[in-house]
PDB file of C-alpha atoms in Angstrom:
ATOM      1  CA  GLY C   1      39.154  11.207  30.586  1.00  0.00           C
ATOM      2  CA  THR C   2      36.232  13.407  29.763  1.00  0.00           C
ATOM      3  CA  TYR C   3      36.536  15.925  26.942  1.00  0.00           C
ATOM      4  CA  THR C   4      34.475  19.000  26.186  1.00  0.00           C
ATOM      5  CA  VAL C   5      32.815  19.164  22.780  1.00  0.00           C
ATOM      6  CA  GLY C   6      29.709  21.006  21.560  1.00  0.00           C
ATOM      7  CA  SER C   7      26.177  20.972  22.898  1.00  0.00           C
ATOM      8  CA  HIS C   8      24.280  17.665  22.821  1.00  0.00           C
ATOM      9  CA  PRO C   9      26.990  15.376  21.413  1.00  0.00           C
ATOM     10  CA  TRP C  10      25.143  12.576  19.642  1.00  0.00           C
ATOM     11  CA  GLY C  11      26.946  10.528  16.999  1.00  0.00           C
ATOM     12  CA  LEU C  12      30.523   9.245  17.081  1.00  0.00           C
ATOM     13  CA  ALA C  13      32.890   7.752  14.517  1.00  0.00           C
ATOM     14  CA  PHE C  14      36.549   6.674  14.506  1.00  0.00           C
ATOM     15  CA  ASP C  15      38.708   7.321  11.424  1.00  0.00           C
ATOM     16  CA  GLY C  16      41.726   5.268  12.482  1.00  0.00           C
ATOM     17  CA  ALA C  17      43.356   8.119  14.407  1.00  0.00           C
ATOM     18  CA  ASN C  18      40.614  10.512  15.493  1.00  0.00           C
ATOM     19  CA  ILE C  19      37.157  10.518  17.037  1.00  0.00           C
ATOM     20  CA  TRP C  20      34.527  12.613  15.278  1.00  0.00           C
ATOM     21  CA  VAL C  21      31.612  13.890  17.369  1.00  0.00           C
ATOM     22  CA  ALA C  22      28.329  15.250  15.993  1.00  0.00           C
ATOM     23  CA  ASN C  23      27.185  18.070  18.278  1.00  0.00           C
ATOM     24  CA  TRP C  24      23.490  18.174  17.504  1.00  0.00           C
ATOM     25  CA  VAL C  25      22.440  21.489  19.080  1.00  0.00           C
ATOM     26  CA  SER C  26      25.740  23.287  18.373  1.00  0.00           C
ATOM     27  CA  ASN C  27      25.495  22.440  14.650  1.00  0.00           C
ATOM     28  CA  THR C  28      29.150  21.395  14.685  1.00  0.00           C
ATOM     29  CA  ILE C  29      31.428  18.392  14.314  1.00  0.00           C
ATOM     30  CA  THR C  30      34.377  18.105  16.698  1.00  0.00           C
ATOM     31  CA  LYS C  31      37.522  16.185  15.753  1.00  0.00           C
ATOM     32  CA  LEU C  32      39.388  14.751  18.768  1.00  0.00           C
ATOM     33  CA  ARG C  33      42.740  12.986  18.673  1.00  0.00           C
ATOM     34  CA  ALA C  34      41.918   9.509  19.982  1.00  0.00           C
ATOM     35  CA  SER C  35      45.236   9.018  21.779  1.00  0.00           C
ATOM     36  CA  ASP C  36      44.774  11.917  24.202  1.00  0.00           C
ATOM     37  CA  GLY C  37      41.363  13.516  23.523  1.00  0.00           C
ATOM     38  CA  ALA C  38      42.880  16.798  22.337  1.00  0.00           C
ATOM     39  CA  THR C  39      40.499  18.899  20.257  1.00  0.00           C
ATOM     40  CA  LEU C  40      42.013  19.173  16.788  1.00  0.00           C
ATOM     41  CA  ALA C  41      39.201  21.119  15.128  1.00  0.00           C
ATOM     42  CA  THR C  42      35.545  22.018  15.205  1.00  0.00           C
ATOM     43  CA  TYR C  43      33.628  22.414  11.957  1.00  0.00           C
ATOM     44  CA  ASN C  44      30.244  24.010  11.332  1.00  0.00           C
ATOM     45  CA  THR C  45      27.760  21.681   9.636  1.00  0.00           C
ATOM     46  CA  GLY C  46      25.008  24.235   9.181  1.00  0.00           C
ATOM     47  CA  TYR C  47      22.167  22.360  10.826  1.00  0.00           C
ATOM     48  CA  GLU C  48      21.615  19.488  13.292  1.00  0.00           C
ATOM     49  CA  PRO C  49      24.393  16.924  12.745  1.00  0.00           C
ATOM     50  CA  PHE C  50      23.238  13.647  14.198  1.00  0.00           C
ATOM     51  CA  ALA C  51      25.058  10.463  13.184  1.00  0.00           C
ATOM     52  CA  VAL C  52      28.600  10.043  11.856  1.00  0.00           C
ATOM     53  CA  ALA C  53      30.352   7.344   9.789  1.00  0.00           C
ATOM     54  CA  PHE C  54      33.800   6.897   8.241  1.00  0.00           C
ATOM     55  CA  ASP C  55      34.128   5.469   4.717  1.00  0.00           C
ATOM     56  CA  GLY C  56      37.866   4.792   4.858  1.00  0.00           C
ATOM     57  CA  ALA C  57      38.709   8.241   3.504  1.00  0.00           C
ATOM     58  CA  ASN C  58      35.983  10.708   4.515  1.00  0.00           C
ATOM     59  CA  ILE C  59      33.533  11.445   7.300  1.00  0.00           C
ATOM     60  CA  TRP C  60      29.806  11.384   6.545  1.00  0.00           C
ATOM     61  CA  VAL C  61      27.385  13.245   8.800  1.00  0.00           C
ATOM     62  CA  THR C  62      23.615  12.966   8.797  1.00  0.00           C
ATOM     63  CA  ILE C  63      21.927  16.365   8.913  1.00  0.00           C
ATOM     64  CA  TYR C  64      18.771  15.493  10.805  1.00  0.00           C
ATOM     65  CA  GLY C  65      16.669  18.591  10.091  1.00  0.00           C
ATOM     66  CA  GLY C  66      18.071  19.009   6.587  1.00  0.00           C
ATOM     67  CA  SER C  67      17.074  15.588   5.198  1.00  0.00           C
ATOM     68  CA  SER C  68      20.597  15.145   3.898  1.00  0.00           C
ATOM     69  CA  VAL C  69      24.096  13.884   4.617  1.00  0.00           C
ATOM     70  CA  THR C  70      27.305  15.874   4.326  1.00  0.00           C
ATOM     71  CA  LYS C  71      30.586  14.323   3.202  1.00  0.00           C
ATOM     72  CA  MET C  72      33.680  15.910   4.820  1.00  0.00           C
ATOM     73  CA  ARG C  73      37.379  15.465   4.112  1.00  0.00           C
ATOM     74  CA  THR C  74      39.088  14.115   7.262  1.00  0.00           C
ATOM     75  CA  SER C  75      42.282  16.152   6.850  1.00  0.00           C
ATOM     76  CA  ASP C  76      40.673  19.597   7.007  1.00  0.00           C
ATOM     77  CA  GLY C  77      36.898  19.195   7.389  1.00  0.00           C
ATOM     78  CA  ALA C  78      36.212  20.608   3.928  1.00  0.00           C
ATOM     79  CA  ILE C  79      32.703  19.810   2.735  1.00  0.00           C
ATOM     80  CA  LEU C  80      32.939  17.611  -0.334  1.00  0.00           C
ATOM     81  CA  GLY C  81      29.204  17.411  -0.942  1.00  0.00           C
ATOM     82  CA  THR C  82      25.752  17.384   0.574  1.00  0.00           C
ATOM     83  CA  PHE C  83      23.338  14.715  -0.608  1.00  0.00           C
ATOM     84  CA  ALA C  84      19.591  14.314  -0.177  1.00  0.00           C
ATOM     85  CA  THR C  85      18.176  11.464   1.895  1.00  0.00           C
ATOM     86  CA  GLY C  86      14.759  10.763   3.330  1.00  0.00           C
ATOM     87  CA  PRO C  87      13.377  12.936   6.121  1.00  0.00           C
ATOM     88  CA  CYS C  88      15.273  13.118   9.428  1.00  0.00           C
ATOM     89  CA  PRO C  89      18.253  10.846   8.690  1.00  0.00           C
ATOM     90  CA  ASP C  90      18.982   9.233  12.031  1.00  0.00           C
ATOM     91  CA  ALA C  91      21.799   6.728  11.432  1.00  0.00           C
ATOM     92  CA  ILE C  92      24.449   5.939   8.841  1.00  0.00           C
ATOM     93  CA  ALA C  93      26.691   2.971   7.998  1.00  0.00           C
ATOM     94  CA  PHE C  94      29.306   2.163   5.352  1.00  0.00           C
ATOM     95  CA  ASP C  95      29.295  -1.181   3.500  1.00  0.00           C
ATOM     96  CA  GLY C  96      32.658  -0.814   1.766  1.00  0.00           C
ATOM     97  CA  ALA C  97      31.216   0.986  -1.264  1.00  0.00           C
ATOM     98  CA  ASN C  98      27.996   2.718  -0.189  1.00  0.00           C
ATOM     99  CA  MET C  99      26.576   4.741   2.649  1.00  0.00           C
ATOM    100  CA  TRP C 100      23.275   3.484   4.095  1.00  0.00           C
ATOM    101  CA  VAL C 101      21.103   6.068   5.837  1.00  0.00           C
ATOM    102  CA  ALA C 102      18.177   5.213   8.131  1.00  0.00           C
ATOM    103  CA  ASN C 103      15.445   7.834   7.689  1.00  0.00           C
ATOM    104  CA  TYR C 104      13.425   8.301  10.856  1.00  0.00           C
ATOM    105  CA  GLY C 105      11.192  11.211   9.806  1.00  0.00           C
ATOM    106  CA  GLY C 106       8.008  11.288   7.801  1.00  0.00           C
ATOM    107  CA  SER C 107       6.757   7.749   7.767  1.00  0.00           C
ATOM    108  CA  GLY C 108      10.142   6.686   9.200  1.00  0.00           C
ATOM    109  CA  ASN C 109      10.123   3.554   7.131  1.00  0.00           C
ATOM    110  CA  THR C 110      12.987   3.961   4.666  1.00  0.00           C
ATOM    111  CA  VAL C 111      16.708   3.560   4.169  1.00  0.00           C
ATOM    112  CA  THR C 112      18.597   5.495   1.491  1.00  0.00           C
ATOM    113  CA  LYS C 113      21.636   4.013  -0.285  1.00  0.00           C
ATOM    114  CA  LEU C 114      24.242   6.534  -1.490  1.00  0.00           C
ATOM    115  CA  ARG C 115      27.357   5.670  -3.499  1.00  0.00           C
ATOM    116  CA  ALA C 116      30.320   6.755  -1.341  1.00  0.00           C
ATOM    117  CA  THR C 117      32.482   7.973  -4.226  1.00  0.00           C
ATOM    118  CA  ASP C 118      30.053  10.638  -5.428  1.00  0.00           C
ATOM    119  CA  GLY C 119      26.944  10.576  -3.226  1.00  0.00           C
ATOM    120  CA  ALA C 120      24.690   9.357  -6.039  1.00  0.00           C
ATOM    121  CA  ASN C 121      21.353   8.069  -4.753  1.00  0.00           C
ATOM    122  CA  LEU C 122      21.185   4.369  -5.625  1.00  0.00           C
ATOM    123  CA  GLY C 123      17.777   3.767  -4.097  1.00  0.00           C
ATOM    124  CA  THR C 124      15.439   4.116  -1.171  1.00  0.00           C
ATOM    125  CA  TYR C 125      14.124   0.966   0.462  1.00  0.00           C
ATOM    126  CA  ARG C 126      11.135   0.317   2.711  1.00  0.00           C
ATOM    127  CA  VAL C 127      11.829  -1.114   6.154  1.00  0.00           C
ATOM    128  CA  GLY C 128       9.851  -1.396   9.395  1.00  0.00           C
ATOM    129  CA  SER C 129       8.396   1.538  11.285  1.00  0.00           C
ATOM    130  CA  GLY C 130      10.754   4.156  12.730  1.00  0.00           C
ATOM    131  CA  ALA C 131      14.171   3.445  11.167  1.00  0.00           C
ATOM    132  CA  VAL C 132      16.705   4.630  13.774  1.00  0.00           C
ATOM    133  CA  GLY C 133      19.771   2.395  13.449  1.00  0.00           C
ATOM    134  CA  VAL C 134      21.745   0.809  10.647  1.00  0.00           C
ATOM    135  CA  ALA C 135      24.669  -1.632  10.532  1.00  0.00           C
ATOM    136  CA  PHE C 136      26.538  -3.629   7.893  1.00  0.00           C
ATOM    137  CA  ASP C 137      27.537  -7.230   8.728  1.00  0.00           C
ATOM    138  CA  GLY C 138      29.846  -7.811   5.751  1.00  0.00           C
ATOM    139  CA  ALA C 139      27.063  -9.053   3.480  1.00  0.00           C
ATOM    140  CA  ASN C 140      23.787  -7.422   4.533  1.00  0.00           C
ATOM    141  CA  VAL C 141      22.493  -4.148   5.908  1.00  0.00           C
ATOM    142  CA  TRP C 142      20.438  -4.315   9.115  1.00  0.00           C
ATOM    143  CA  VAL C 143      18.022  -1.602  10.219  1.00  0.00           C
ATOM    144  CA  SER C 144      16.442  -1.206  13.651  1.00  0.00           C
ATOM    145  CA  ASN C 145      12.787  -0.151  13.597  1.00  0.00           C
ATOM    146  CA  LEU C 146      11.849   1.738  16.745  1.00  0.00           C
ATOM    147  CA  PHE C 147       8.079   1.761  16.481  1.00  0.00           C
ATOM    148  CA  ASP C 148       7.316  -1.859  15.635  1.00  0.00           C
ATOM    149  CA  GLY C 149       9.992  -3.678  17.658  1.00  0.00           C
ATOM    150  CA  THR C 150      11.660  -5.246  14.624  1.00  0.00           C
ATOM    151  CA  VAL C 151      14.857  -5.197  12.607  1.00  0.00           C
ATOM    152  CA  SER C 152      14.991  -5.385   8.831  1.00  0.00           C
ATOM    153  CA  LYS C 153      17.695  -7.185   6.818  1.00  0.00           C
ATOM    154  CA  LEU C 154      18.478  -5.887   3.339  1.00  0.00           C
TER     155      LEU C 154
END
């Protein structure tokens, strides 16, 4: 099936039962029931949601133009916190304890590590040029670097 969400759907995440869609231009997140695609809710994020990740309990959304991520409760979409990142956070991944955010803007050469329990900034790390993707392999964090054709392993 094909399901209507907001304008310019960009990032997706699965929480075990639902699909969460970041609607970049609509400034919303749509929650769809995965079994049938029914729209369960749409939440306003304020500004340019881009990438989405699930930490086992909550949804995290990068706010591209806001240089931040927003943590949302999956049951009702309540905002549990907004946390600063580098400029233009483009991607996000969960490592079991922390959220890793690839920062595309500015020099586009950093990844921010946030503790998932409280959003505390645990560090910002240099990577290649144009950080646009991030993944966790069970031991390491990998970052794709758009402008120099490399990936970085942290």
